Structures are given as C-alpha cells and as structure tokens.
C-alpha cells in the first residue's frame, strides 16, 4: 500500500474510492465504472498502477487502436487468454466477429482456475471511440457481468462526461467517478517529484515554481508541462554550471530563465518550433527569434491564372451575387448601398463566412478581372480542381455532381490580399463589405 | 500519325513508343504522307538520340537541384533516429514526451511534379537510411483501417524485395486483421531477423542500427482527412517504443496546414521540422539555361513556341514535368514535320549527312525561304550554280551549317553578357529573367526596341563598382567558353577591367593636369581672358566635362552595344535556320492547351470545320438544312434565352430541316413529320448528354439552358 502512495500523488480520494469499489479479490464488484476527467488528469495512470500493484487480473485496451469491433473484441480475448496461460505455451489466436461470440468466448476463457474466483477487470481507454462503433457495443459492455454471468468489471476511461454517452434506448447506468483537474499545488508537487538525480529536490522545485508561474495560465496539461520542464531545465542550470550563481540564488536564476520561458510559450509550446530545434538553439545559445516558426511561412506561390481564379472565387464567395453588375459592368449606374440590398445582406459578409457559388459565376468574374482574354481551356478547369485539392477552394455538395458544381473559397482575407498584391489587383475595391 | 479523326483540336500523340505493342516498327509512324520523305527512319533515330541526351541532362539537373534538400532530410532522419536509439537511460529522455520526428516538406503547388521527387527521395533514403519506406496517398486512406492496411502491405513488400525468402516465412498477420499491434510485433521479428545481416550487406556509415526506422511519406498532406491523420498519429505515438516511426509530410501550400489539420493535442506528439524545396520558377530557369540556352544541343525553339511553353508553365500549372513534356513534343513535332531535320544533329555528323542527301532533299533546301533569301544576295553566277548543281549546293550547305553553329556559340555567350548587364538595372527594362531577354532577342533586332534604348541609357548611369562586378561576371562567362571566336572580346573585357582598376590612380593625375591648365591662362588681358573663359565654358558643355571614368563607361556601353548588334541577330536572318528551329507554336498550343469548350462549339456551330464536306460550307449565321441534326438543334438553341420552349424549338427545327423540300412540295406527309419529330428528340437528348441543356421543373414543356453567350 505504501508503494501505491509513493507512486500516485494527489489522487488519494479517487484511489480509495476505487479500492472500495473493487473490494476483496473474490467479491463481485460494480459491473461497470465510468471514469472521466480532463486530459492528463491521471485517469489511465491511476487505474493502471492500481491494478498492477494490487495484482488484479486485468486487460487494458486502447479504443483508438481498435478501430473495428472485431479488433477490439479479439484484443480483449487474446489478452485474457494470455493472462491465463503460463508464459511457455502460446495460446492460439481467437477470432471473434460479433458481441454474441464475444460473450460466449469470454465465458470459456474465464472458466479456468486462474480467473474463476476473482474479479476480472477490462479497462477501455479512450472510451469515447466506442460511440462511433456498433450501437450494441456500449450497452453490452455496461452489463457484461450480467450477460456473461462471470465476475467481471468493465472500466471506461474518457475525457467526456457520461451524459454524452448515454444511448437513447436506455442502458445500465455505470458508477461514475470524476477525476478533477490538478490544482497548481498538485501540479507543483507532482512535477517536483521526479527531479534529476544530479540536482537537489529543492532546486528543481524552485524551477518548477517559476515554470508554472509562466505556463499555468495557458496550459494545465501535466504531460505537456513536464515536457516543457525538461526542455528548458538545461537553460535554468546554466548559471549554476558556469559558476555564476549558486543553487540558492533564486533571483538570479529567475532573471535568467523567465524571458526564455516566455519565448518558449510562443514557439515550442505551440509547436511552431520543434523541441529538437529548441534544444539545439539552447545549446548554441542563439536567439530563438531567428528561427521562423511554421506559421511564418504563409506565402504560397501560385500560377498566374490560379491567382486570378482564387481572387474571383473570393469575390464570388463574399459578394452578394446581385452586386456583380455593379462591380464588373462598365456602365452599371449608381447603386446606393443602403436601399439596394435586402436586410440580411447588410451584415458584413466577412462575419458570415464564405457562401457557395456556381462555376459559371466564377468564370464570369474571372473573365472580367483578367486584363487579357482568357480562353476556357482545359488547363483553366484543371486549375480549379487543383485548387480544390490544395484546400484553397472546397466543393459544396457531392463530388460527383457534374452539372453546375458549386464551390466555396476557404482562404482568409489576409491571404487573398497578399495574392492580389502580387498581381497588382486592388481587391478591396471589389469587395462589397469595404465599399 | 495521320489524323483523319474528327478530333483535330484535342488529340495528344503520346510519344511513348515503347509501350505500344504493335508489330509495326516505331519508325514507320514517322512517315508523313504529305512530305513523302525517305529519311523518316533516320529522322526518328536522330530524334531518339537527341531526346535521350536531353533527358539524361534534365535528370542529372534535377538530381543536383534536389541534392541539398535530400541531404538535409537525410541528416534530420539519421539524427533524430540515432537520438532515439542512443540515450534512453538519461533522465531528460525519460521524462520528455516521445515525439514522432516529422519532416514537413514544402514542395510547391505543382503537385504533378511531386511524384518524381518522392520517387527519388525514396530511392535516396533506401540507400542511406532505411529499407522500410512507405508512401501513402490520401485517396488510398479514407479511414484508419485502410491506412493501416496499405501501410502494412507496403511495408511487407519493401522488406521482401531485397531480402531472402526466409523473411517471407516470418508470420504475417491475417489479411483482415491489420492493427498497429500486429504491425509492431511483425516489425520486431523482422528487424531482429534481418538487422545484423543488413548492416553487412548495406552500406557504410550510419545504417548500423539494429532497428532501422520506418519512414512514412504522406503525399500531398492537404487532401488527407483530419480524422485519419489524428487517429494514426495517436496510435503510432503509443507504439513509439517498439515501432520507430518517422513521418514525412508532403505539403503543397504552406506549413500552416499542419495546424489546420491537427489540433494541439495531436501536433504536440510531433517534432516537426521544416524543409523547403527549390521554387519551381528557379527550377525552370535552370532547366531552360541548360537545355535551350546552350549550343550543346542542336535543337532550338522559336520565340512563339517558347512562349507557349513558358506561358503554360507560368499561367497554368508550374509543372516542370509538363514543361519537359512540352519540350519533348516540340522536338518530336520538329523531326516529324521538317524533312530537313535530318541535319539537326551535331556538326560533324550533319556534314557527313549532307553528302548523302537525296535530290528531293536538295530541292527541299532550295525551297527554304531563308535559303532563297540567301541565294538572292549572291552573285548571279553563284545563284545559278546553287540552284542547279547539287554538289555546289551541298558544299554551300556545309558552310552555312557551320556558320549557324558558330552563330549559336556566340549568340548565347553574348546573350548571357547582355543579361548580366540588364538584370541589375532598376525596373528591369529587358526583363529580370534571361528567358524574357531571350524571347525579345529571338523575335527581332533587339537594338531596335525602346526597352533596349532605355536600358542603354540606364547603363550609362551605372556606378563604377556595379559596372566592374558586371564586367567581372561577363569575363567569367566568356572565359568559360571553349571556343576561340570571342577570344578578342574576352581580352577586351579584361582590358576594361584593368582600366577600371587603374582608374583610382589615374584620377589623381587628372586633377593635377586640370590645375596646370588653368594656370596657363593667367597672363592675358581681360578681353582674351573673357574669350577664353567663354570658350572653355562652351567646351565643357559639349563634352559635359567628361571624366576619365565617364569616358571609359561610355566605351564599355558602346562596346556592349556593338557586341549585341553584331552577334544577337535574330535567328530568322540566318540561312537554314529552319533546320534547327521549331516554330509550329499553334500545334503545340493545340496539343498542350486544349480548349474543349471551344472545340465543341466549333464542331456544332460550324460542322464544316471538322467534316470538310463542301455542302456544309455556309455563311455566318445561317443554318444549312443538311447539317447533322444536333448542329441544327444547337444553333437554334443559341438563339433562346435561359428557358427553352420545346414546342417552339421543335417547330423551328422542322422548318429548318424541311426548308429545301418546301419549294417542291408544300405538304409534308404524316410519316415525314414523325421522322422529323424523332430526329428532333434524338438531337435534344444528345444535347442533354453533352450538358448543354437540362430538364427543369420551373415551367412545363421547357428545358433549361446551361450555356451562356451566343444570342
């Protein structure tokens, strides 16, 4: 038990609740337990450590990996039979297609001496994926104890609340257990727990304190914080290694690390710069500002007509079709903005997002914004399609609708302005919203 | 290759000879009925040889261009993998997240070229990093199941390929059951079985890993669905320890797409580093430089054809592959259409071939416009000799070809020099790229153009250091050539350079000289002084007080101007240029930039264009009643508005069809009526099939028109 306390920090209440639920080995436990909580709140870790230290027979399955029913069921059965058999003999792989088979096979597997008299635990991690599988799966697992008539408990781990799971046909209600987020104190305690061997625990705890001061507002993910802590620790130690400051010289150390951490928040935390690049920068002691992040490369080089097609698509997406006359006809006369449009068109189109437009409208606008004559060659049409594959345009409706396909333009205003600038086209003049 | 087919406008003749499994030898396709040339076989062989040379040249170029990118990629892969292998005992490594190393490869929007890059990348990686390389496409992976299925099967293939048969017997997972679990256990067994063996067999330095990484290339990442990517990354990050995976994302647009596709929870599992390939415009510049702007290959392209090719590239697709295909097509067309293209080969070979030219071919030479122009300039005795004696003609042709060769040698050298001069000018009056300059020079005398004049003016204002660097570059260009023709020019450029260098020293002396001159004026009376001062002023105005530097600059510019005027003559002025220049730009455009809508409209609106039936010839606007039914219906529908009344349409159709018979016989039998009605219905349904009209529910007995224009 003491080992458990050392391994699991700040989750005493949950651990004791679970232990109470599990009871003695041969006791029948609650048929299904639903554990939920935010990312990195220790659900998986606590369950796994608990089951391992108590040496309870259990099967741990991650539902992301088992994207089909069959994979999921077979994995459970195979792991169970491996539990059963001694190490030397390799059990044959079972095949199991339906839940019905699963119940039957489950009975067979758990009928052995090993598992007969104790509760078997099936843990389904990332249980939210179960909702996308067959409809009978979740209710089935919830009452697995009843269906198989065996001493079994199914534990679901999920980041989503139980209410989002409940099928509308009704089902057996599991025992719901909530893992609350770690508080800042908890995080401090857990993160300081595993300090590097060459430094004292206090020194590392002080570092963690500074780290949390910077990152706690944006990130409470324990894994991520731990990752960041390791990445930036060498920088924190630098003055100590160089002999410029002692381990207790917290102020000096703080002044050294704080701007560095802030920079890390803008770059490596967002994965603008990869962690290996960050480490390299730290080692070479260069300014991280020099390395451009991923988002800095927004420029896309496009063929000349593709640029115009994109501009035309943008105009078609954000201008009401009725205003096309005004923008693209020479003698359009004056149209006042206020009384010309219906009421709903008066709100900014940029707030409403892009609207679908037919291909013909796109081509008509294209012909009027390009200075030279554009022949409707096969290349122009294939360019439209390649813009769709580049995700700069999207096709509305089904792909195989051949007559009158509709598109939407998905690029941002900044992007299209940059494109328009390269071809000397003043797009703002043609946008109804900016009139 | 005779096109008796209707589809004149959009028929692409793929010059992919090897794949055709017909008993006819390929050369026979080269027989052009119109030209009746007996050299077709020879021409084909010449074409083939020349193309092989050009192709290997381009491949080599592309390899060199990609080398940098690949090297840094390999570096990244090796480093991240050896990091992974090395320090797992370290404290930091235990605590850190296990990130999947990911290379984001930005390749530009020319998706068609990516395949080639990926293919050579795969090859390079196989040679240097790991045998396990899988490349996946979005269309193969609609969900995680297919993703893993594809991954597994490809992975096992690449293992079986090189290795012995024993590996095959290692248990492979069941067909239906692909999971990451089975995959990683398979990997472990295979890597253990083959690992040590491979290190001996495979090459040198870094591949001594027990567990080589598995590289997955995702081609065109934009088209992958987010769910598949996310799930796969989550799954594989859980198996990171036993399945050392490295991802390569092929990105066509910009790396922001990664953030758009993957939420932070997933992207935090990746260690993404960016790699950027050469921009395709630079790529094109290099290809042009090495293939066309050189005397190495005898084949040349005229201005119009070159413009068609570059326009397709710049305006439409940015695809290098397509550009090279276009080049290949022009080469093929040239050898097919021009009987004298037998002479389009290296000079010694061409000279040999001239000796064996047939009477017909000699006649062909005489018919060439450029040759005729040349003959007209000769003395009358020689004219007669050239036009009557084949031997004289052949000798002359040899000389002319030699001249043409020399002309090209000099042409490109001078062109490069001129480009060095003009490419640094503000606003680039003659274009920033050498291809633009080349196009202007190909068309006509470049020195007659306004841009050239303004460029010269700007050149006359250059500063000394700029001028010197330009001259230095020109000197390098000229010096690099092996020919002796421009030897004196090279010397001259060198002289200019030394003169500029000496200028600093000279300038001091010059000042002194000025000073002494003014001293000489002192002892005169006022009148003379006034007069001489006036004279000096006049003198200064006319010479604009030229310093030595300005004089030298003037000299350099004039020298350049002279060079241009004597060497950059347009190719049309050269006799026999037709032999090496391909100029049929319109065929190129027809083949490469087809306009299906226009072709369809022409076929329906003016059936004579394709059917060549004299009876169909008609004036603009009227409809001949013997035209195919669909044409009549189409023409009538052009006159309608958005919705077409079927009854009116059918009546108009009947009127047109029976127009001729009406004169003879005013009443039409019931049977005839029914036939006409049936013909109308068939025509309308054909139009519907072609997508010109569609049924509508807006109005009864109406169809909606899907085309615009016409009325």
XYZ file of N, CA and C in Angstrom, chain B residues 56-247:
576
model
N 18.619 12.760 -70.233
C 19.582 12.441 -69.184
C 20.134 13.726 -68.577
N 20.253 14.749 -69.416
C 20.721 16.037 -68.911
C 19.747 16.599 -67.870
N 18.442 16.559 -68.214
C 17.467 17.090 -67.259
C 17.445 16.276 -65.977
N 17.547 14.970 -66.128
C 17.517 14.146 -64.919
C 18.688 14.465 -64.009
N 19.814 14.650 -64.647
C 21.002 14.981 -63.864
C 20.814 16.321 -63.157
N 20.234 17.254 -63.898
C 19.991 18.582 -63.321
C 19.076 18.486 -62.113
N 18.004 17.732 -62.290
C 17.041 17.631 -61.197
C 17.670 16.971 -59.982
N 18.500 16.000 -60.245
C 19.183 15.346 -59.147
C 20.027 16.348 -58.367
N 20.761 17.159 -59.117
C 21.606 18.149 -58.460
C 20.782 19.148 -57.665
N 19.646 19.545 -58.267
C 18.826 20.551 -57.602
C 18.232 20.011 -56.306
N 17.896 18.733 -56.333
C 17.278 18.158 -55.140
C 18.295 17.757 -54.088
N 19.542 17.758 -54.477
C 20.562 17.183 -53.611
C 20.580 17.844 -52.230
N 20.567 19.168 -52.239
C 20.616 19.899 -50.968
C 19.497 19.491 -50.040
N 18.310 19.506 -50.608
C 17.116 19.163 -49.831
C 17.241 17.765 -49.244
N 17.639 16.830 -50.111
C 17.715 15.444 -49.665
C 18.774 15.273 -48.582
N 19.878 15.949 -48.778
C 20.948 15.815 -47.789
C 20.483 16.273 -46.415
N 19.796 17.409 -46.396
C 19.376 17.894 -45.078
C 18.306 16.974 -44.496
N 17.483 16.432 -45.375
C 16.458 15.498 -44.898
C 17.096 14.253 -44.292
N 18.058 13.713 -45.003
C 18.721 12.504 -44.518
C 19.391 12.784 -43.186
N 20.011 13.944 -43.109
C 20.632 14.364 -41.863
C 19.638 14.334 -40.724
N 18.509 14.942 -40.997
C 17.471 15.025 -39.976
C 17.021 13.640 -39.540
N 16.777 12.786 -40.522
C 16.293 11.446 -40.202
C 17.314 10.686 -39.362
N 18.556 10.755 -39.816
C 19.573 9.990 -39.105
C 19.758 10.504 -37.695
N 19.736 11.818 -37.580
C 19.986 12.405 -36.271
C 18.845 12.036 -35.318
N 17.616 12.251 -35.789
C 16.511 12.018 -34.868
C 16.405 10.550 -34.501
N 16.760 9.710 -35.455
C 16.661 8.297 -35.125
C 17.777 7.850 -34.194
N 18.967 8.352 -34.413
C 20.048 7.902 -33.535
C 19.859 8.488 -32.134
N 19.245 9.677 -32.063
C 18.887 10.221 -30.753
C 17.964 9.252 -30.038
N 17.034 8.785 -30.825
C 16.046 7.874 -30.263
C 16.695 6.589 -29.768
N 17.665 6.120 -30.540
C 18.298 4.857 -30.189
C 19.231 4.993 -28.993
N 19.886 6.151 -28.947
C 21.016 6.298 -28.041
C 20.604 6.363 -26.578
N 20.060 7.538 -26.217
C 20.026 7.803 -24.781
C 18.642 7.582 -24.199
N 18.313 6.373 -23.987
C 17.028 6.130 -23.353
C 17.182 6.018 -21.846
N 18.436 5.938 -21.380
C 18.633 5.807 -19.941
C 18.684 7.151 -19.225
N 18.947 8.175 -20.000
C 19.098 9.530 -19.497
C 17.833 10.015 -18.785
N 18.002 10.870 -17.781
C 16.844 11.375 -17.043
C 15.916 12.176 -17.949
N 16.523 13.114 -18.696
C 15.731 14.006 -19.536
C 14.906 13.231 -20.541
N 15.524 12.215 -21.117
C 14.819 11.465 -22.144
C 13.679 10.655 -21.581
N 13.845 10.257 -20.342
C 12.743 9.503 -19.736
C 11.537 10.391 -19.515
N 11.814 11.627 -19.146
C 10.723 12.500 -18.778
C 10.031 13.114 -19.992
N 10.820 13.314 -21.028
C 10.279 14.031 -22.180
C 9.177 13.243 -22.877
N 8.337 13.963 -23.551
C 7.321 13.285 -24.362
C 8.023 12.565 -25.498
N 7.486 11.442 -25.860
C 8.032 10.739 -27.006
C 7.436 11.331 -28.260
N 8.153 12.219 -28.859
C 7.605 12.846 -30.055
C 8.013 12.057 -31.285
N 7.129 12.036 -32.265
C 7.460 11.373 -33.525
C 8.200 12.388 -34.383
N 9.416 12.099 -34.816
C 10.105 13.050 -35.687
C 9.343 13.211 -36.994
N 9.138 14.430 -37.381
C 8.338 14.685 -38.575
C 9.030 15.727 -39.438
N 9.170 15.428 -40.696
C 9.729 16.403 -41.626
C 8.591 16.952 -42.463
N 8.386 18.252 -42.384
C 7.380 18.878 -43.238
C 8.092 19.371 -44.484
N 7.738 18.768 -45.593
C 8.456 19.030 -46.838
C 7.584 19.909 -47.719
N 7.982 21.152 -47.903
C 7.164 22.052 -48.721
C 7.633 21.972 -50.155
N 6.731 21.554 -51.023
C 7.159 21.249 -52.387
C 6.552 22.173 -53.430
N 5.666 23.050 -53.039
C 5.056 23.929 -54.027
C 3.813 23.330 -54.626
N 3.068 24.173 -55.325
C 1.735 23.763 -55.742
C 1.720 22.844 -56.964
N 2.864 22.605 -57.561
C 2.880 21.762 -58.757
C 2.869 20.297 -58.355
N 1.675 19.855 -57.998
C 1.528 18.524 -57.417
C 2.006 17.421 -58.366
N 1.889 17.669 -59.665
C 2.270 16.625 -60.625
C 3.757 16.296 -60.552
N 4.552 17.263 -60.138
C 5.990 17.002 -60.059
C 6.385 16.237 -58.810
N 5.484 16.228 -57.845
C 5.873 15.662 -56.555
C 6.240 14.191 -56.650
N 5.528 13.483 -57.509
C 5.767 12.049 -57.620
C 7.231 11.753 -57.893
N 7.777 12.522 -58.805
C 9.165 12.298 -59.190
C 10.087 12.540 -58.008
N 9.810 13.639 -57.300
C 10.649 13.969 -56.149
C 10.553 12.872 -55.104
N 9.325 12.416 -54.861
C 9.157 11.384 -53.845
C 9.840 10.087 -54.260
N 9.780 9.824 -55.566
C 10.393 8.590 -56.026
C 11.903 8.633 -55.784
N 12.501 9.764 -56.161
C 13.948 9.808 -55.960
C 14.285 9.915 -54.478
N 13.388 10.538 -53.724
C 13.610 10.603 -52.277
C 13.603 9.204 -51.676
N 12.620 8.417 -52.095
C 12.534 7.048 -51.595
C 13.815 6.290 -51.901
N 14.280 6.490 -53.126
C 15.491 5.786 -53.535
C 16.682 6.198 -52.667
N 16.805 7.503 -52.500
C 17.938 8.002 -51.710
C 17.866 7.493 -50.280
N 16.662 7.532 -49.723
C 16.533 7.090 -48.342
C 16.824 5.602 -48.227
N 16.378 4.860 -49.225
C 16.633 3.430 -49.185
C 18.131 3.152 -49.199
N 18.839 3.969 -49.929
C 20.277 3.763 -49.992
C 20.987 4.224 -48.734
N 20.417 5.203 -48.073
C 21.182 5.821 -46.998
C 20.653 5.585 -45.598
N 19.349 5.419 -45.461
C 18.821 5.408 -44.105
C 18.197 4.072 -43.723
N 17.190 3.697 -44.456
C 16.430 2.536 -44.004
C 15.753 1.843 -45.175
N 15.595 0.543 -45.101
C 14.855 -0.119 -46.184
C 13.342 0.047 -46.048
N 12.893 0.456 -44.859
C 11.452 0.500 -44.640
C 10.902 1.876 -44.991
N 10.435 2.009 -46.200
C 9.871 3.286 -46.615
C 8.514 3.046 -47.256
N 7.548 3.762 -46.772
C 6.196 3.602 -47.273
C 5.702 4.961 -47.704
N 5.112 5.042 -48.907
C 4.495 6.322 -49.233
C 3.007 6.114 -49.458
N 2.241 6.962 -48.841
C 0.790 6.812 -48.862
C 0.141 8.019 -49.506
N -0.969 7.740 -50.166
C -1.729 8.816 -50.784
C -3.072 8.919 -50.108
N -3.620 10.112 -50.151
C -4.874 10.343 -49.432
C -5.988 9.460 -49.976
N -5.962 9.222 -51.296
C -7.100 8.511 -51.870
C -7.120 7.035 -51.461
N -5.955 6.530 -51.024
C -5.922 5.146 -50.567
C -6.400 5.008 -49.120
N -6.491 6.114 -48.439
C -6.739 6.029 -46.999
C -7.970 6.816 -46.580
N -9.142 6.340 -46.913
C -10.330 7.052 -46.461
C -10.557 6.896 -44.954
N -10.046 5.812 -44.360
C -10.159 5.674 -42.908
C -8.925 4.966 -42.355
N -8.889 4.867 -41.045
C -7.691 4.324 -40.399
C -7.444 2.888 -40.821
N -8.507 2.162 -41.031
C -8.371 0.766 -41.404
C -7.607 0.621 -42.717
N -8.040 1.386 -43.703
C -7.356 1.319 -44.995
C -5.939 1.848 -44.884
N -5.800 2.861 -44.079
C -4.481 3.447 -43.859
C -3.511 2.362 -43.387
N -3.912 1.659 -42.338
C -3.024 0.639 -41.785
C -2.839 -0.524 -42.739
N -3.901 -0.843 -43.447
C -3.830 -1.938 -44.411
C -2.777 -1.644 -45.476
N -2.875 -0.431 -46.006
C -1.937 -0.003 -47.047
C -0.518 0.028 -46.494
N -0.416 0.572 -45.315
C 0.884 0.683 -44.664
C 1.508 -0.694 -44.473
N 0.712 -1.617 -43.943
C 1.231 -2.953 -43.672
C 1.681 -3.633 -44.950
N 0.814 -3.568 -45.963
C 1.157 -4.321 -47.172
C 2.401 -3.740 -47.830
N 2.509 -2.412 -47.847
C 3.689 -1.805 -48.472
C 4.950 -2.108 -47.682
N 4.797 -2.091 -46.366
C 5.946 -2.332 -45.509
C 6.481 -3.741 -45.720
N 5.554 -4.670 -45.825
C 5.997 -6.044 -46.022
C 6.612 -6.225 -47.390
N 6.085 -5.492 -48.358
C 6.664 -5.560 -49.696
C 8.100 -5.089 -49.677
N 8.321 -3.959 -49.023
C 9.683 -3.420 -49.122
C 10.647 -4.273 -48.325
N 10.118 -5.066 -47.436
C 11.009 -5.970 -46.726
C 11.344 -7.172 -47.606
N 10.336 -7.692 -48.265
C 10.533 -8.901 -49.061
C 11.420 -8.628 -50.269
N 11.285 -7.437 -50.811
C 12.004 -7.079 -52.034
C 13.465 -7.488 -52.014
N 14.176 -6.873 -51.099
C 15.623 -7.047 -51.134
C 16.095 -8.309 -50.427
N 15.299 -8.786 -49.513
C 15.809 -9.810 -48.594
C 15.565 -11.219 -49.119
N 16.062 -12.135 -48.354
C 15.931 -13.533 -48.754
C 14.518 -14.032 -48.502
N 14.304 -15.232 -48.903
C 12.959 -15.764 -48.812
C 12.557 -16.115 -47.374
N 13.562 -16.325 -46.547
C 13.259 -16.705 -45.162
C 12.347 -15.680 -44.496
N 12.629 -14.458 -44.823
C 11.885 -13.381 -44.177
C 10.405 -13.545 -44.430
N 10.141 -14.001 -45.618
C 8.746 -14.145 -46.004
C 7.995 -15.074 -45.048
N 8.735 -16.065 -44.594
C 8.080 -17.070 -43.773
C 7.776 -16.546 -42.372
N 8.384 -15.453 -41.989
C 8.041 -14.860 -40.700
C 6.561 -14.572 -40.727
N 5.945 -14.899 -39.632
C 4.482 -14.899 -39.672
C 3.931 -13.510 -39.996
N 3.076 -13.483 -40.965
C 2.452 -12.227 -41.337
C 1.038 -12.226 -40.774
N 0.582 -11.072 -40.357
C -0.750 -11.046 -39.767
C -1.821 -11.390 -40.791
N -2.944 -11.765 -40.266
C -4.023 -12.200 -41.139
C -4.507 -11.053 -42.011
N -5.050 -11.419 -43.129
C -5.450 -10.420 -44.118
C -6.415 -9.384 -43.537
N -7.373 -9.875 -42.824
C -8.434 -8.965 -42.401
C -8.047 -8.137 -41.187
N -6.968 -8.519 -40.553
C -6.726 -8.035 -39.217
C -5.475 -7.173 -39.154
N -5.589 -5.930 -39.579
C -4.432 -5.066 -39.534
C -4.537 -4.161 -38.322
N -3.605 -4.285 -37.441
C -3.593 -3.331 -36.339
C -2.158 -2.946 -36.071
N -2.019 -1.880 -35.348
C -0.678 -1.398 -35.052
C 0.060 -2.426 -34.207
N -0.692 -3.126 -33.357
C -0.088 -4.147 -32.512
C 0.624 -5.198 -33.339
N -0.135 -5.753 -34.278
C 0.434 -6.826 -35.085
C 1.575 -6.272 -35.933
N 1.413 -5.048 -36.381
C 2.437 -4.444 -37.220
C 3.740 -4.304 -36.442
N 3.637 -3.817 -35.217
C 4.878 -3.586 -34.484
C 5.524 -4.902 -34.070
N 4.698 -5.913 -33.788
C 5.320 -7.190 -33.434
C 5.975 -7.794 -34.669
N 5.326 -7.622 -35.821
C 5.944 -8.071 -37.069
C 7.273 -7.380 -37.289
N 7.274 -6.076 -37.046
C 8.488 -5.293 -37.262
C 9.616 -5.808 -36.377
N 9.275 -6.093 -35.121
C 10.303 -6.558 -34.192
C 10.953 -7.847 -34.685
N 10.100 -8.783 -35.100
C 10.658 -10.056 -35.544
C 11.505 -9.873 -36.796
N 11.011 -9.088 -37.731
C 11.740 -8.907 -38.981
C 13.047 -8.176 -38.735
N 12.985 -7.135 -37.927
C 14.186 -6.363 -37.682
C 15.229 -7.210 -36.973
N 14.776 -8.068 -36.074
C 15.726 -8.919 -35.389
C 16.341 -9.937 -36.338
N 15.481 -10.434 -37.235
C 15.968 -11.460 -38.154
C 16.951 -10.884 -39.164
N 16.626 -9.691 -39.679
C 17.438 -9.177 -40.783
C 18.451 -8.156 -40.343
N 18.255 -7.605 -39.176
C 19.065 -6.475 -38.738
C 20.549 -6.640 -38.971
N 21.188 -7.616 -38.314
C 22.632 -7.724 -38.427
C 23.073 -8.025 -39.852
N 22.279 -8.832 -40.519
C 22.650 -9.183 -41.886
C 22.702 -7.942 -42.768
N 21.704 -7.119 -42.514
C 21.574 -5.957 -43.369
C 22.753 -5.014 -43.214
N 23.207 -4.887 -41.999
C 24.301 -3.944 -41.797
C 25.531 -4.346 -42.582
N 25.704 -5.624 -42.748
C 26.854 -6.060 -43.525
C 26.609 -5.768 -44.997
N 25.419 -6.158 -45.400
C 25.122 -6.040 -46.813
C 24.996 -4.590 -47.236
N 24.248 -3.867 -46.435
C 24.006 -2.465 -46.801
C 25.197 -1.632 -46.404
N 25.116 -0.425 -46.908
C 26.342 0.363 -46.975
C 26.934 0.823 -45.669
N 27.490 1.954 -45.751
C 28.624 2.375 -44.948
C 28.312 2.811 -43.528
N 28.035 4.062 -43.387
C 28.186 4.677 -42.078
C 27.074 4.373 -41.092
N 25.963 5.039 -41.294
C 25.074 5.188 -40.146
C 23.998 4.119 -40.063
N 23.928 3.267 -41.065
C 22.807 2.338 -41.007
C 23.119 1.100 -40.170
N 23.995 1.250 -39.231
C 24.301 0.108 -38.373
C 23.302 -0.030 -37.236
N 22.127 0.384 -37.475
C 21.142 0.271 -36.421
C 20.577 -1.132 -36.374
N 20.349 -1.554 -35.192
C 19.643 -2.821 -35.033
C 18.211 -2.657 -35.555
N 17.613 -1.547 -35.198
C 16.237 -1.301 -35.641
C 16.193 -0.064 -36.525
N 16.232 -0.266 -37.816
C 16.150 0.902 -38.696
C 14.763 1.539 -38.596
N 14.677 2.835 -38.774
C 13.371 3.490 -38.639
C 12.440 3.138 -39.796
N 11.178 3.312 -39.528
C 10.182 3.143 -40.584
C 9.757 4.540 -41.020
N 9.968 4.848 -42.289
C 9.643 6.179 -42.781
C 8.323 6.127 -43.535
N 7.399 6.957 -43.132
C 6.131 7.026 -43.853
C 6.036 8.375 -44.532
N 5.877 8.343 -45.842
C 5.736 9.583 -46.600
C 4.264 9.794 -46.908
N 3.721 10.898 -46.463
C 2.339 11.213 -46.799
C 2.356 12.221 -47.940
N 1.984 11.737 -49.116
C 1.995 12.630 -50.274
C 0.821 13.581 -50.190
N 1.066 14.802 -50.507
C 0.013 15.818 -50.561
C -0.884 15.787 -49.321
N -0.330 16.222 -48.234
C -0.984 16.125 -46.941
C -2.332 16.844 -46.895
N -2.495 17.869 -47.728
C -3.725 18.652 -47.700
C -4.966 17.794 -47.891
N -4.822 16.739 -48.694
C -6.035 16.008 -49.028
C -6.353 14.883 -48.041
N -5.497 14.675 -47.061
C -5.831 13.671 -46.047
C -6.943 14.220 -45.154
N -7.786 13.293 -44.687
C -8.825 13.760 -43.783
C -8.239 13.868 -42.380
N -8.731 14.843 -41.648
C -8.126 15.117 -40.345
C -8.244 13.929 -39.409
N -9.368 13.259 -39.477
C -9.612 12.192 -38.502
C -8.596 11.059 -38.668
N -8.367 10.699 -39.914
C -7.425 9.614 -40.172
C -6.048 9.971 -39.645
N -5.618 11.185 -39.976
C -4.282 11.610 -39.552
C -4.170 11.622 -38.039
N -5.171 12.229 -37.408
C -5.132 12.334 -35.951
C -5.075 10.969 -35.303
N -5.980 10.095 -35.727
C -6.025 8.772 -35.118
C -4.717 8.037 -35.330
N -4.222 8.122 -36.544
C -2.988 7.399 -36.831
C -1.845 7.911 -35.970
N -1.756 9.221 -35.843
C -0.646 9.779 -35.058
C -0.781 9.381 -33.592
N -2.002 9.394 -33.088
C -2.193 8.996 -31.686
C -1.807 7.533 -31.495
N -2.272 6.699 -32.399
C -1.960 5.273 -32.285
C -0.459 5.048 -32.342
N 0.170 5.651 -33.359
C 1.587 5.330 -33.533
C 2.429 5.944 -32.425
N 1.946 7.031 -31.831
C 2.741 7.580 -30.737
C 2.711 6.652 -29.529
N 1.660 5.850 -29.443
C 1.625 4.897 -28.347
C 2.570 3.720 -28.575
N 2.889 3.491 -29.844
C 3.791 2.387 -30.153
C 5.191 2.869 -30.477
N 5.455 4.070 -30.096
C 6.708 4.709 -30.454
C 7.912 3.867 -30.024
N 7.796 3.188 -28.898
C 8.966 2.488 -28.358
C 9.354 1.282 -29.189
N 8.367 0.527 -29.605
C 8.727 -0.673 -30.343
C 8.643 -0.490 -31.861
N 8.162 0.659 -32.281
C 7.969 0.880 -33.717
C 8.507 2.267 -34.064
N 9.805 2.360 -34.353
C 10.411 3.684 -34.545
C 9.966 4.327 -35.861
N 9.015 5.179 -35.733
C 8.374 5.748 -36.916
C 8.917 7.148 -37.187
N 9.055 7.478 -38.461
C 9.366 8.862 -38.831
C 8.397 9.258 -39.931
N 7.796 10.413 -39.783
C 6.824 10.856 -40.780
C 7.440 11.904 -41.694
